[in-house]
Structure formats: C-alpha cells, structure tokens
mmCIF file of C-alpha atoms and ligand atoms in Angstrom:
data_model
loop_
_atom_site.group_PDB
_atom_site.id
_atom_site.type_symbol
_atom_site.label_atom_id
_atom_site.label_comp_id
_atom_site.label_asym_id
_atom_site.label_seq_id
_atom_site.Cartn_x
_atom_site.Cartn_y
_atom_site.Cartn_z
ATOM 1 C CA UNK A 1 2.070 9.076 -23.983
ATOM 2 C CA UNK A 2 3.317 12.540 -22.720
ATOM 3 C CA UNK A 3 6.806 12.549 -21.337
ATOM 4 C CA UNK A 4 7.674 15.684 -20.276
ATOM 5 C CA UNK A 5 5.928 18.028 -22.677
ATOM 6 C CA UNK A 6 6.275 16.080 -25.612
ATOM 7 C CA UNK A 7 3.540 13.357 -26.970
ATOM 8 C CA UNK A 8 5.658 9.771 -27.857
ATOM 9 C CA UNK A 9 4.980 6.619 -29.265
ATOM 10 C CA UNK A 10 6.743 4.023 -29.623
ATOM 11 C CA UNK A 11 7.610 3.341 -32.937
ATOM 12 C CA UNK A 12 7.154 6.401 -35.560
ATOM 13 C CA UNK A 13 8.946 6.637 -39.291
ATOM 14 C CA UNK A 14 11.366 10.170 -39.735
ATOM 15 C CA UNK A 15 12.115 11.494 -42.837
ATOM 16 C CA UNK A 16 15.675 10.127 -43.486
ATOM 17 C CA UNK A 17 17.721 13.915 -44.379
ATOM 18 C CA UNK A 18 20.346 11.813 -46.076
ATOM 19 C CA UNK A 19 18.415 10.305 -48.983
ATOM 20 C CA UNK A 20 15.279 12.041 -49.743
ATOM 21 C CA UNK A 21 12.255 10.645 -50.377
ATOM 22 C CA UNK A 22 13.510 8.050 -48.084
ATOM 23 C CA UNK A 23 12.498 6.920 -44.216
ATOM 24 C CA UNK A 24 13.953 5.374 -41.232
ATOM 25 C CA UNK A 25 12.196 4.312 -38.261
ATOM 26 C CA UNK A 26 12.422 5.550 -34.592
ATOM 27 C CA UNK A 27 12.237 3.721 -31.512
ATOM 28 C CA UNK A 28 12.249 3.642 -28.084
ATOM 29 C CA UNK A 29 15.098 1.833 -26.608
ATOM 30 C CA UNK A 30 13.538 -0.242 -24.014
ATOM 31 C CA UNK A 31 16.973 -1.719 -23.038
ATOM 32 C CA UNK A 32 17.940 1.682 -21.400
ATOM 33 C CA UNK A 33 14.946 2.551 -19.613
ATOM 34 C CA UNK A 34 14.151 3.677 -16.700
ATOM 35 C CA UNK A 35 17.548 4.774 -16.568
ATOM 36 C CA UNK A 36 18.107 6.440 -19.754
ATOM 37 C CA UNK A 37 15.904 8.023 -22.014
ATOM 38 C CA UNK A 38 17.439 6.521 -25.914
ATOM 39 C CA UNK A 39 15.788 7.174 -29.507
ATOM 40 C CA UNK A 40 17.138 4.739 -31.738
ATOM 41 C CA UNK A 41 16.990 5.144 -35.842
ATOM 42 C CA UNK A 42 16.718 2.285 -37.900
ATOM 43 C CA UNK A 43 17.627 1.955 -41.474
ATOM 44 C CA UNK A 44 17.023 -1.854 -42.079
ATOM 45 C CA UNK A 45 15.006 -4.757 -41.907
ATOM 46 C CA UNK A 46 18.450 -6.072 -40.208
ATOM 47 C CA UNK A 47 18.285 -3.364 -37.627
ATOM 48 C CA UNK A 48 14.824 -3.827 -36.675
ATOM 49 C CA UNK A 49 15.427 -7.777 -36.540
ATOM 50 C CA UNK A 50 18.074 -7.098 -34.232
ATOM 51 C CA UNK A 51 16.472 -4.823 -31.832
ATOM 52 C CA UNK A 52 13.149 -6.988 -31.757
ATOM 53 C CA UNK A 53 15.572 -9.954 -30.890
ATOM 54 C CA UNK A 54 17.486 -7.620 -28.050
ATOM 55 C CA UNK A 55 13.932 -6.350 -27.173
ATOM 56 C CA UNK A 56 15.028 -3.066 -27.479
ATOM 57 C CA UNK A 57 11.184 -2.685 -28.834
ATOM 58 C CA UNK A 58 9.091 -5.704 -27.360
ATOM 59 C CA UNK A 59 5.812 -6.287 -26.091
ATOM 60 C CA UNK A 60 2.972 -8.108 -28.527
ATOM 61 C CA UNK A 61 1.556 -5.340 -30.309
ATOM 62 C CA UNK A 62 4.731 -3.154 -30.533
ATOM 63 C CA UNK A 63 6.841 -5.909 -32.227
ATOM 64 C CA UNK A 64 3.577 -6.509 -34.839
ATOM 65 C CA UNK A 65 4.219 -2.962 -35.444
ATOM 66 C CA UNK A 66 7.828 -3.211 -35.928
ATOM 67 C CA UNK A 67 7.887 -5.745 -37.955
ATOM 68 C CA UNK A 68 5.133 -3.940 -40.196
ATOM 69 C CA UNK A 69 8.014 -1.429 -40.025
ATOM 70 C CA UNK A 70 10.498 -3.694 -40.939
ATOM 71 C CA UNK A 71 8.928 -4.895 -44.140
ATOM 72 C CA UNK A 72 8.703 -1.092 -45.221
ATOM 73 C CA UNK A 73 12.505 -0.356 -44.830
ATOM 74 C CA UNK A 74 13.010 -3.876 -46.609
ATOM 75 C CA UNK A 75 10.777 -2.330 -49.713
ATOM 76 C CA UNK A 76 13.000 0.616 -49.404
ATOM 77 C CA UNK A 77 16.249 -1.303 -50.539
ATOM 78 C CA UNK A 78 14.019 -3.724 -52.866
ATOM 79 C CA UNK A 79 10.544 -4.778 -53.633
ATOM 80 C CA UNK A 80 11.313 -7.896 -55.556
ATOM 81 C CA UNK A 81 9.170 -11.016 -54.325
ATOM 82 C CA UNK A 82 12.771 -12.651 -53.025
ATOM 83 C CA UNK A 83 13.899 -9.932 -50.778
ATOM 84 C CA UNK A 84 10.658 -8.980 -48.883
ATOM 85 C CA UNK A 85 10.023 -13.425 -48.235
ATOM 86 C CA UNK A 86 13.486 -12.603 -46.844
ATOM 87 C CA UNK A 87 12.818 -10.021 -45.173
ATOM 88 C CA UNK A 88 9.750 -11.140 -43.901
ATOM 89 C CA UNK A 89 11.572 -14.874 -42.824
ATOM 90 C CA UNK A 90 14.147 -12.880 -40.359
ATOM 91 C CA UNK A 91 11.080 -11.222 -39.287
ATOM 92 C CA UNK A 92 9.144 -14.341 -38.322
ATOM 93 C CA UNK A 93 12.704 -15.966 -36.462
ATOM 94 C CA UNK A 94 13.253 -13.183 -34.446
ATOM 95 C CA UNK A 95 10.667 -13.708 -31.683
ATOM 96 C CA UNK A 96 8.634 -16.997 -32.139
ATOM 97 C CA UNK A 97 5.765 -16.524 -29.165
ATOM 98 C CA UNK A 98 3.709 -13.485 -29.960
ATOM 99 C CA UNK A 99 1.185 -13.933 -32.805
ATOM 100 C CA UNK A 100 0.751 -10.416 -33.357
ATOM 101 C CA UNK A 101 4.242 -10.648 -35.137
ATOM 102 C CA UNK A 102 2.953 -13.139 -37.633
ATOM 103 C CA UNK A 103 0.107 -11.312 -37.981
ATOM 104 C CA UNK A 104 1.739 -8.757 -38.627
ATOM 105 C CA UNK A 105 4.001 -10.041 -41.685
ATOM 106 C CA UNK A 106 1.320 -12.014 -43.020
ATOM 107 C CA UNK A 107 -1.018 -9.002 -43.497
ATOM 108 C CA UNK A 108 2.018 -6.589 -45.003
ATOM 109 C CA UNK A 109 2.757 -10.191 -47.705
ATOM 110 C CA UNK A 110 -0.585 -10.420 -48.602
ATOM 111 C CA UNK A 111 -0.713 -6.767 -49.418
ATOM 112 C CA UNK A 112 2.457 -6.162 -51.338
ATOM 113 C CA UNK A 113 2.953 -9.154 -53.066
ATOM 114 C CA UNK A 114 -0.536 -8.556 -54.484
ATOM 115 C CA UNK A 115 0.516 -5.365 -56.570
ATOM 116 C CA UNK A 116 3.132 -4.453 -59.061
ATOM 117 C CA UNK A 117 6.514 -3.767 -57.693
ATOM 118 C CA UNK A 118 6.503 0.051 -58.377
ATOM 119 C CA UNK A 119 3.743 0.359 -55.464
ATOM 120 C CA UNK A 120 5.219 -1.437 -53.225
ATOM 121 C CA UNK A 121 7.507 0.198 -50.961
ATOM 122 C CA UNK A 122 4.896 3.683 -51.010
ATOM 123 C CA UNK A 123 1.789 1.189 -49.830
ATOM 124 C CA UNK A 124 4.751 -0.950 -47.329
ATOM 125 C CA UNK A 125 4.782 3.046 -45.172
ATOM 126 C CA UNK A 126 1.566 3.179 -45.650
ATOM 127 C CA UNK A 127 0.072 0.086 -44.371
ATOM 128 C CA UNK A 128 3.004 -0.132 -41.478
ATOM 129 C CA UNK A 129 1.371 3.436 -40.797
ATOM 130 C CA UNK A 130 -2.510 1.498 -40.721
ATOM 131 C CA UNK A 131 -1.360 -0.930 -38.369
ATOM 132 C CA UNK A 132 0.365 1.436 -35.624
ATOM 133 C CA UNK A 133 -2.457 3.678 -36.008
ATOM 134 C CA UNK A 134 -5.177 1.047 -35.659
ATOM 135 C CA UNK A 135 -3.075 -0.303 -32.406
ATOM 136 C CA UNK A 136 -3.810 2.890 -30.838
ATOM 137 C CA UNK A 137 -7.917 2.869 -31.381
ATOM 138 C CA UNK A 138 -7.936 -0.784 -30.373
ATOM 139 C CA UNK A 139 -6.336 0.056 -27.042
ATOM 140 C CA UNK A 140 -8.202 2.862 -26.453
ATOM 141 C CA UNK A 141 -11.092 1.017 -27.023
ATOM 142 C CA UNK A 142 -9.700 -1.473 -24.229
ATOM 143 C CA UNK A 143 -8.766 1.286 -22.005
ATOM 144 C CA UNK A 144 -13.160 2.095 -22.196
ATOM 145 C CA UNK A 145 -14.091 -1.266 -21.311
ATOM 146 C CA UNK A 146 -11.622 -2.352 -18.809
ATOM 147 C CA UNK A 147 -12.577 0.868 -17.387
ATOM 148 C CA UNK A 148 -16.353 -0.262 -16.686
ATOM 149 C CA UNK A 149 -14.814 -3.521 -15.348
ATOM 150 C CA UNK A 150 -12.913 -1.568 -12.819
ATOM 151 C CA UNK A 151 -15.786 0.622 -11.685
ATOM 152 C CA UNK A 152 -18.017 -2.155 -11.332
ATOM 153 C CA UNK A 153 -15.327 -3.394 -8.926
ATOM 154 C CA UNK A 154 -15.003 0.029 -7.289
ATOM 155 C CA UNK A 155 -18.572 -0.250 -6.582
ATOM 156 C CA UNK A 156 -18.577 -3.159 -4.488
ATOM 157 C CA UNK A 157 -15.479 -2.223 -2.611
ATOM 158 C CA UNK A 158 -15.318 1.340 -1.121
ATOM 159 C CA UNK A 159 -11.495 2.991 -0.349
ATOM 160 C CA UNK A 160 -8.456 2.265 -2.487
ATOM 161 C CA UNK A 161 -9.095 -0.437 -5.570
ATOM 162 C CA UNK A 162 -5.662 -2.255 -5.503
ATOM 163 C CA UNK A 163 -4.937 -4.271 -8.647
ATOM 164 C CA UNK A 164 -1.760 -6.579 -9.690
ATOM 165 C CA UNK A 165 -0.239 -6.993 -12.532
ATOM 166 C CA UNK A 166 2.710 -8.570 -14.403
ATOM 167 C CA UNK A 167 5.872 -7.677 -17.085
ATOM 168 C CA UNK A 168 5.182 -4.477 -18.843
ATOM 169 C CA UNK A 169 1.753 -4.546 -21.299
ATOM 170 C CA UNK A 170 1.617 -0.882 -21.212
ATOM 171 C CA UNK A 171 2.254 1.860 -23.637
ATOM 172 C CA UNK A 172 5.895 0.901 -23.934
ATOM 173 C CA UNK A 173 4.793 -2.438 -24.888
ATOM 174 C CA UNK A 174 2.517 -1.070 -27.571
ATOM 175 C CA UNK A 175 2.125 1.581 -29.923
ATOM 176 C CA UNK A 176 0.339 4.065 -27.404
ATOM 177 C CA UNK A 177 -1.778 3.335 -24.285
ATOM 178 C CA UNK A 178 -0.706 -0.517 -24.000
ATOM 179 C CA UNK A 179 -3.402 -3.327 -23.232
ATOM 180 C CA UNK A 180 -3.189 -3.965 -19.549
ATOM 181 C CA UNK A 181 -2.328 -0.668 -18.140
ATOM 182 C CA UNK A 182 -4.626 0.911 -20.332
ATOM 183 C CA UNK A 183 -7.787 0.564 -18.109
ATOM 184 C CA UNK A 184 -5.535 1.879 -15.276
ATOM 185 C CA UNK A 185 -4.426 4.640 -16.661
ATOM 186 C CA UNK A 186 -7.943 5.115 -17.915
ATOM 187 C CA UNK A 187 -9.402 4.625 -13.947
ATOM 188 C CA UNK A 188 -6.930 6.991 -12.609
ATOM 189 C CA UNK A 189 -7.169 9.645 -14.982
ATOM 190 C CA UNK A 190 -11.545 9.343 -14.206
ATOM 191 C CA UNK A 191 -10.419 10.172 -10.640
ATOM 192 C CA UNK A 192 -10.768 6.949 -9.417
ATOM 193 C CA UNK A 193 -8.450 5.619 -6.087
ATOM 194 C CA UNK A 194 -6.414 3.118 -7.297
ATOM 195 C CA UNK A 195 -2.845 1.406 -6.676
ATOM 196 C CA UNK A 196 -0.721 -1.155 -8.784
ATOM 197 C CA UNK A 197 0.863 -3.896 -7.490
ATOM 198 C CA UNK A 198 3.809 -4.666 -9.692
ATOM 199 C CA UNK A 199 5.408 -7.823 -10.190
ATOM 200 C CA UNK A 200 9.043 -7.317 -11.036
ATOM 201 C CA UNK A 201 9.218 -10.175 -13.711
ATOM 202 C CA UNK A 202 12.156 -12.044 -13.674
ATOM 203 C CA UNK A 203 14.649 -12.464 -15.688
ATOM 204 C CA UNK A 204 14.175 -8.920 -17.682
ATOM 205 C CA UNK A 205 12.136 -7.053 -14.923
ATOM 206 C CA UNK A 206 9.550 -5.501 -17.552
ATOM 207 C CA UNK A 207 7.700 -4.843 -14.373
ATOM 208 C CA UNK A 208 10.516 -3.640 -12.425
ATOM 209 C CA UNK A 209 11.897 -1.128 -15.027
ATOM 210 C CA UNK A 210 9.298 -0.189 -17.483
ATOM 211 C CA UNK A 211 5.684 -0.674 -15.744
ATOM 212 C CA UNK A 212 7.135 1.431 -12.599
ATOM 213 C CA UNK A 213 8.918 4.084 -14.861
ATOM 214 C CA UNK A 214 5.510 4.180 -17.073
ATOM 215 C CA UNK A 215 3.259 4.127 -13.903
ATOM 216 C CA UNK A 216 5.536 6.826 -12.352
ATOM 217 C CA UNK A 217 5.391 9.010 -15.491
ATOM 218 C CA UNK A 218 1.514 9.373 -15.325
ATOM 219 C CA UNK A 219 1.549 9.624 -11.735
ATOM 220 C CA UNK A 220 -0.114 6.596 -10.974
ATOM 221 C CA UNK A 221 0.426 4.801 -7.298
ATOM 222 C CA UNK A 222 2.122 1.618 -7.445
ATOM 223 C CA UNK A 223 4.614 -0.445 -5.657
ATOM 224 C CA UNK A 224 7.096 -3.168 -6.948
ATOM 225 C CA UNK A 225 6.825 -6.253 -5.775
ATOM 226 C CA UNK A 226 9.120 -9.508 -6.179
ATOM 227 C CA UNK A 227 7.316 -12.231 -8.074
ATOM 228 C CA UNK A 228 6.900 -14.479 -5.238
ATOM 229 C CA UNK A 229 4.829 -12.102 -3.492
ATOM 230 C CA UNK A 230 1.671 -11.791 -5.148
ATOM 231 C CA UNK A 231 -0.175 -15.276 -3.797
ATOM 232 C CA UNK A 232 0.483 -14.001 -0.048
ATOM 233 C CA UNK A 233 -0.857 -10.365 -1.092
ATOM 234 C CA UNK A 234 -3.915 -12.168 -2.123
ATOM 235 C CA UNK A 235 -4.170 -14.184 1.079
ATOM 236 C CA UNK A 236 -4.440 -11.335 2.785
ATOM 237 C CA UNK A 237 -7.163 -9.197 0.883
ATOM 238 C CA UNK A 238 -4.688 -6.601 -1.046
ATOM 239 C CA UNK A 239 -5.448 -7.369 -3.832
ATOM 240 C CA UNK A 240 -8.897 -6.654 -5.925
ATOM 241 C CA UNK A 241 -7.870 -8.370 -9.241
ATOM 242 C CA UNK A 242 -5.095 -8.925 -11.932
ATOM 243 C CA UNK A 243 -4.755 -7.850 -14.897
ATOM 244 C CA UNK A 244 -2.111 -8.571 -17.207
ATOM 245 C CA UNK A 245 -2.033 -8.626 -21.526
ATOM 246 C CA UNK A 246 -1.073 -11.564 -23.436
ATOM 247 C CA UNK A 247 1.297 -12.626 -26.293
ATOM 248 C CA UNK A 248 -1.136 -14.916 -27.479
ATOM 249 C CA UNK A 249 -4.908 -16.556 -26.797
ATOM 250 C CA UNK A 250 -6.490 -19.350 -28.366
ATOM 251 C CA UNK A 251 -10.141 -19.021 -29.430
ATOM 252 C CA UNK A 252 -11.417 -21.010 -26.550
ATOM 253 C CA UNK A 253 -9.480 -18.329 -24.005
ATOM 254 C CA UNK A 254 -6.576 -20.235 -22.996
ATOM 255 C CA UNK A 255 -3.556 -17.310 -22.559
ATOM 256 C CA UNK A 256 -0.215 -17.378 -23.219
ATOM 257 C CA UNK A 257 1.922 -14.249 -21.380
ATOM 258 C CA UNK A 258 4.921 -14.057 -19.969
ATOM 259 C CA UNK A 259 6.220 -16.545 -17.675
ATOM 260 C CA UNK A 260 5.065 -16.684 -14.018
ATOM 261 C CA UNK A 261 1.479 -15.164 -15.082
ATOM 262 C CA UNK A 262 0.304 -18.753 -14.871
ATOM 263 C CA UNK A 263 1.508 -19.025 -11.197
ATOM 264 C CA UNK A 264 -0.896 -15.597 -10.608
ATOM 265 C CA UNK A 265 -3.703 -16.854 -12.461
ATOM 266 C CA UNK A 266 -3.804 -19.705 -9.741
ATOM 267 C CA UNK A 267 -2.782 -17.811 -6.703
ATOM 268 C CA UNK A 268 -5.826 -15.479 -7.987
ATOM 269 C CA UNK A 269 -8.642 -18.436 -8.521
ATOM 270 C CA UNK A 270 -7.393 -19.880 -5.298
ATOM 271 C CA UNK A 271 -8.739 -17.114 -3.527
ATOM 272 C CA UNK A 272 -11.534 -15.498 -5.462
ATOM 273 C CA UNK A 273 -9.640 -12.827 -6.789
ATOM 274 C CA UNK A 274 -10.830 -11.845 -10.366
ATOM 275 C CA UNK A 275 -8.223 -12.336 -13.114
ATOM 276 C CA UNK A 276 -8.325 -10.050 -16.123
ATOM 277 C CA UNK A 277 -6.718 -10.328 -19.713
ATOM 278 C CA UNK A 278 -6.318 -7.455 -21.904
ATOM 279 C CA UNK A 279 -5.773 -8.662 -25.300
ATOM 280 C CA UNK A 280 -6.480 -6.563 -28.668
ATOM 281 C CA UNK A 281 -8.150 -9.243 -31.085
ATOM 282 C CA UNK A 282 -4.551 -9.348 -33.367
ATOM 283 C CA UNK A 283 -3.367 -11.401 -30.273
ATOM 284 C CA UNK A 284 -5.840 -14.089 -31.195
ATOM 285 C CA UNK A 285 -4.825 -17.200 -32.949
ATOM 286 C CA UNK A 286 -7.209 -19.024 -34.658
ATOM 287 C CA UNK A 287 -5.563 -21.033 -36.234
ATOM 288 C CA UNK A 288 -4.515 -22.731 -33.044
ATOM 289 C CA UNK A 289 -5.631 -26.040 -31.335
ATOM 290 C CA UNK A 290 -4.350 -26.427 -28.326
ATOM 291 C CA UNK A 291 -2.343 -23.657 -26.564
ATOM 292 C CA UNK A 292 0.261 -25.772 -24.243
ATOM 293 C CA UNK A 293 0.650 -27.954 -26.810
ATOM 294 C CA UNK A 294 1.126 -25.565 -29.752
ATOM 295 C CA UNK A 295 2.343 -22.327 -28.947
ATOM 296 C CA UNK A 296 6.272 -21.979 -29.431
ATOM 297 C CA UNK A 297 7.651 -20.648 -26.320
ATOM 298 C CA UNK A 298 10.109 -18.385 -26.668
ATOM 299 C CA UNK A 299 13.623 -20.125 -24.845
ATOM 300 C CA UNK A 300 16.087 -17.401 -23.935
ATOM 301 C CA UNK A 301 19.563 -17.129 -23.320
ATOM 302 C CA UNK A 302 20.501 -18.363 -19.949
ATOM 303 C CA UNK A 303 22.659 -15.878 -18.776
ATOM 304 C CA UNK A 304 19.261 -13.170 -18.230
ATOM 305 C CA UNK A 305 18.763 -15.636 -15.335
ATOM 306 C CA UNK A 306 22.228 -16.018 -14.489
ATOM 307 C CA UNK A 307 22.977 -11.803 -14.501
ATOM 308 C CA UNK A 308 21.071 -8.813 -13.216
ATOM 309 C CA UNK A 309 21.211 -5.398 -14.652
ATOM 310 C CA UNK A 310 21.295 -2.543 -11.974
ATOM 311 C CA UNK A 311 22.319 1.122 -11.490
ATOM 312 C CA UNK A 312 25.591 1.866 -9.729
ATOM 313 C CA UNK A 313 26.172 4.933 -7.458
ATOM 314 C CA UNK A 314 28.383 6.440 -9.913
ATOM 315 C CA UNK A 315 25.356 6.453 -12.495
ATOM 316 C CA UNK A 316 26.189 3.397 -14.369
ATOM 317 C CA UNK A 317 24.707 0.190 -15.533
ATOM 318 C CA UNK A 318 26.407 -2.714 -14.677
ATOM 319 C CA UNK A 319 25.652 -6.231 -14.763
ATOM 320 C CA UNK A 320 26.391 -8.787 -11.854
ATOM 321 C CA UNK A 321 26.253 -12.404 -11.584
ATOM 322 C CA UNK A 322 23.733 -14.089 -9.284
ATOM 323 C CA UNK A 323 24.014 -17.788 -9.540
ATOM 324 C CA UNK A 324 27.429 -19.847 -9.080
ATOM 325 C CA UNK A 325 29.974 -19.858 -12.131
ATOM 326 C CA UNK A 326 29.381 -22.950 -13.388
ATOM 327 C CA UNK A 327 25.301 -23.507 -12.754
ATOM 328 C CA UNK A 328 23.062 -24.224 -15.559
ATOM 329 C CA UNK A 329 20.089 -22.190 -15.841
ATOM 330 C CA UNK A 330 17.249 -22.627 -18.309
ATOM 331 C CA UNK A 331 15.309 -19.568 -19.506
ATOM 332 C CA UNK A 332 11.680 -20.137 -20.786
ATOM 333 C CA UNK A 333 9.933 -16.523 -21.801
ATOM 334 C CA UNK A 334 6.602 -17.461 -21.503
ATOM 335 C CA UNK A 335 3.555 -19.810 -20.477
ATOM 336 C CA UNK A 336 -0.203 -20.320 -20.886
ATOM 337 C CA UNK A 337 -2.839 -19.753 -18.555
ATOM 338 C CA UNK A 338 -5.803 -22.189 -19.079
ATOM 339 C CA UNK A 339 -9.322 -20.553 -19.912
ATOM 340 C CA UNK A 340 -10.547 -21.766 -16.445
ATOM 341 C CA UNK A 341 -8.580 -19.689 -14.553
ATOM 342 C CA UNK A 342 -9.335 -16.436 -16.551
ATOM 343 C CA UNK A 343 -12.591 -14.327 -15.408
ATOM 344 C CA UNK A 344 -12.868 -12.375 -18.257
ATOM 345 C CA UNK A 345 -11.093 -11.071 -21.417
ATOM 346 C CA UNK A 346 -10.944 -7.457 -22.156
ATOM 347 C CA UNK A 347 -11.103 -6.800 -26.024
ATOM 348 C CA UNK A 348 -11.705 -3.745 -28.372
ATOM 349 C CA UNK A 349 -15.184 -5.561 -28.900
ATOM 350 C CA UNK A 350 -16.118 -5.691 -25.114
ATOM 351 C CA UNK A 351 -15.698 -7.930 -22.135
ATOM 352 C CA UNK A 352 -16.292 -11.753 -22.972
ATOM 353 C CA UNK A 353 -16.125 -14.423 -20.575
ATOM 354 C CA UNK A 354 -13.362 -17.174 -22.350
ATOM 355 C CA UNK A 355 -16.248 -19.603 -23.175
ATOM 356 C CA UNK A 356 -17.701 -16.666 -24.774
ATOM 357 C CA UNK A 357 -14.568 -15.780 -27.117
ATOM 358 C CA UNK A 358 -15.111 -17.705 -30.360
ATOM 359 C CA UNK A 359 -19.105 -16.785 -30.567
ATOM 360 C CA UNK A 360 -17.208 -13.387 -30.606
ATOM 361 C CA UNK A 361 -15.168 -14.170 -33.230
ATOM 362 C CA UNK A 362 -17.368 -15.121 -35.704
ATOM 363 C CA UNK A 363 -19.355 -12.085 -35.270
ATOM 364 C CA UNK A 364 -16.057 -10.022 -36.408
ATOM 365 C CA UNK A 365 -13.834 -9.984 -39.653
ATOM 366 C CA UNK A 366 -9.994 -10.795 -38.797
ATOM 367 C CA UNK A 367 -8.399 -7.332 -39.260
HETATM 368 O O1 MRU W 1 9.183 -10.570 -23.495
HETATM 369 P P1 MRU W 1 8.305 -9.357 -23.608
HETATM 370 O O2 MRU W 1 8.738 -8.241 -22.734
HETATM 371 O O3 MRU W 1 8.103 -8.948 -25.048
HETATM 372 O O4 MRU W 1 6.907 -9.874 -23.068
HETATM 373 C C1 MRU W 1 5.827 -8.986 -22.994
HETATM 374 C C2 MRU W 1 4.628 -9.603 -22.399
HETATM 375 O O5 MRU W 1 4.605 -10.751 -22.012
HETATM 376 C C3 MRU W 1 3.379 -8.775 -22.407
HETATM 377 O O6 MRU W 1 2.588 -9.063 -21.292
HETATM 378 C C4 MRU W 1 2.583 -9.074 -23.664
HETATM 379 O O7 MRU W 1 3.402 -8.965 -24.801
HETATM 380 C C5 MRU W 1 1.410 -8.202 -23.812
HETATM 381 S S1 MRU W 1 1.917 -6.568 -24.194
HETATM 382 C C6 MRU W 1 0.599 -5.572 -24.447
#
C-alpha cells in the first residue's frame, strides 16, 4: 500500500549491514498505529514469536507470513532438524486460532527438512519470500471478485453502497491489499460511491485504529462505529452488506473471525442484509470437523478488557482502566459464524455459496 510516496508491505526481509550475507526482517508495528508510524527489525525466531504474541504483526495471513519469516531467521542461527522443530513449536504456541499460521510452518517443515542442511536456510528466504508474494496475488484476486459482488449490489441499489465491517482484515492484516477491505478498496478506486461502516472491535479496536487509519490513508469514506451499533444500523436500511475476513473456515463454510462477528452475522440474516467472507483458501482447514467444537479460541489476557489505550492532549499514549479494581473479566479473541448465516464466501477461486465450498476444494490442490 502507498503511504505517503512510498509503496509498504507489511512484512519484507533487509539485508542485515552487520553480518553479511545475513537478513533480518521488517515489520510494521501495529501496536503504535494510527498514532505512530514504527518499523521494527527482527533478528530471531524469538523476536518474531514475541511480536506475533503482542500482535505487533497480526491478522491471518500476515502472521502465516511471519512465521514463514520466522523459520528463515531460525535457519539463519541453525538448520539442524532440533532447532527449526523448535523453532517451529514457539511458532505454533504463539497464536493458536488462525490456521494460516499452521499452514504456514507446516509448509516451510515439509520443505526444509526434506533437503540437506547446507540448503536450508538459502531455500527458508526463499520460500518465506513464495508465501508473502503469493499472499499478495491471492488477495488481489479477492479484491476482483468481491469487486463483481459489490457491483452487482450497486446495481440494484442506486446512491451511496454502504457496507459494514469488523476488526482490521485489510492490508495491515496481510501482506498487501488484505482480504476484506480488498474489494473496497478495489470498488472505490473503480469510482464507485461507497462508505464503510466500522465496527471498533473491542478489546484491541483493530477497527477503531487500523481499518480507519487504513481506510483514511486511501481516502476511502467511513465512519467508526461502537460494536453495539451495527444490528440498529441494519434496522434501519444503512447498511447494504458485511463483509469481514476470517481466521479460519471449515470446508462446509462455518467461519471463525474475531469475536462479535457472530453477533453481525445474525443481526445481518435477521434482516436480509447479505453477509460476506473474504477468506484466501490458506484460511481453510480441512482437516477440521466441526468448527465450535474444534477450533482453539484464542483466550487473552484480561486486562485488554479491563484497560483502554488512547491518545492524550499532550501527544501521548496512555492506558486507563475501565472496569472496577477488583472485577474479573474474561477475554475470548474469537468465535465462529455458522455456514447458515454466511451468503457467500469470497475466495481467490471465485464466489461460492458455503454449501458450495468443499465441491471447490476438490477441484484445487492445497497450496
Ligand atoms: O486478533 P487479530 O487482530 O489478529 O484478528 C484479526 C481478525 O480477526 C481478522 O478478521 C482475520 O485475521 C482476517 S485478516 C485478513
């Protein structure tokens, strides 16, 4: 994405000017944003466990990528069997809800433990490289089709095409163009008159911070919403449909995203209101059964629901309590979203109704 002048993503290896030969990786640090613009450089499978776990880089796709990342800096200090399973274990603990991280690791393992030692830290930059890289064609490719769903919309409805969405699964949360916001980004830039409701997304306010600063930067129109207000906004005709990404979707369609999407998906069926999902095909698990019953959801500390971050007047950021001293609070990061209440799910394939998914899948080899 352009900021200013320059072209970013989020995740991109420098040439480390201490050791040649050697790399670290740069990323975004979501943790600052939108107040402060940070580039952070890691040097070590530690590092990037650390700022996965902070969510300094977050979002599905992006932390598939940073683990792919991770592995390579691992292969950097050694290549022996022992310390990339290591490596690749702290990888897997860090954030337990979005497949795209095991995905991720399993496709990097695969590779590397299948070739001699020597080759293994060169083809660990290289295949990191193949997955970032392929994360920005899928979501381009998403970008074209959610596109078509949005001007079939359009067509129906003359004057402003207002569609909701929640947490960040734009380019932030991604390598480049993101999953959700990519067919918005896509409609605006084709001219088209659109505005984005966005759901702040408590605890972290993803929406809040990131989809209004990324939204912002392209010039898009938008306005932040609290969570609560997004079934009375659809009561009342504001809203054309939702779209939001996912961290991950079983083969029969059911989604898991980040908590409160459920309470949107319903709010949405209850009143007609079509419900998209924007998920590359890395985000689909098919190795699962059932997704309530199966997916781990994430459980975060309790004090992101007991504290909010904000920006004093002297320019600072501060946190301040918003619950009693004392309270208990419990923290779940995500839930699922049964098929039934999804219209359609936006893919690099195409558009496929959930019932539709797994015929889908067996047309396609697992990347
Ligand atoms: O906890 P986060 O901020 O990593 O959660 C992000 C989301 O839930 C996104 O909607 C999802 O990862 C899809 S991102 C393209």
């Amino acid at each position: 994405m352009k900021i200013g002048q320059q072209l970013f993503r989020t995740i991109w290896p420098v040439t480390d000017a201490a050791l040649p030969g050697h790399y670290q990786v740069a990323i975004i640090d979501q943790t600052a944003l939108p107040h402060a613009w940070r580039i952070l450089t890691l040097n070590s499978v530690q590092q990037m466990v650390d700022a996965i776990r902070k969510m300094q880089v977050r979002g599905a796709p992006l932390i598939g990528a940073a683990a792919a990342y991770g592995l390579a800096l691992a292969s950097q200090q050694s290549s022996t069997d022992e310390t990339l399973q290591a490596a690749a274990s702290s990888l897997l603990a860090s954030r337990p809800t979005a497949v795209n991280l095991r995905w991720a690791v399993e496709r990097m393992m695969r590779e590397l433990l299948a070739m001699p030692e020597a080759l293994r830290c060169a083809h660990a930059w290289l295949e990191a490289s193949r997955i970032a890289d392929e994360d920005v064609r899928i979501n381009q490719s998403i970008a074209q089709h959610g596109l078509a769903l949005l001007q079939a919309l359009a067509a129906e409805k003359p004057g402003c095409l207002n569609i909701l969405t929640h947490c960040n699964a734009g380019w932030l949360a991604t390598v480049d163009w993101g999953t959700a916001l990519a067919p918005i980004y896509a409609a605006f830039d084709a001219g088209m008159d659109i505005h984005v409701w966005v759901d702040e997304t408590r605890p972290r306010n993803q929406g809040a911070s990131l989809t209004a600063w990324e939204l912002q930067q392209h010039g898009v129109p938008y306005k932040v919403i609290c969570d609560n207000a997004g079934g009375h906004l659809m009561q009342h005709g504001q809203v054309d449909c939702v779209i939001v990404g996912a961290d991950r979707v079983s083969r029969v369609g059911d989604v898991c995203n980040k908590i409160g999407t459920y309470l949107k998906a319903l709010a949405a069926a209850d009143n007609q209101v079509p419900f998209y999902v924007a998920v590359p095909t890395p985000t689909i698990d098919r190795q699962l059964e059932d997704a309530i019953r199966d997916i781990p959801i994430e459980e975060r500390p309790a004090d992101e629901v007991h504290m909010m971050a904000g920006l004093t007047s002297a320019g600072t950021v501060e946190y301040v309590r918003v619950t009693p001293e004392g309270s208990a609070a419990a923290n779940p990061a995500f839930d699922v979203t049964p098929a039934r209440l999804v219209t359609s799910i936006i893919t690099e394939h195409g558009c496929y109704a959930p019932k539709d998914l797994h015929d889908m899948l067996q047309r396609i080899d697992p990347i």
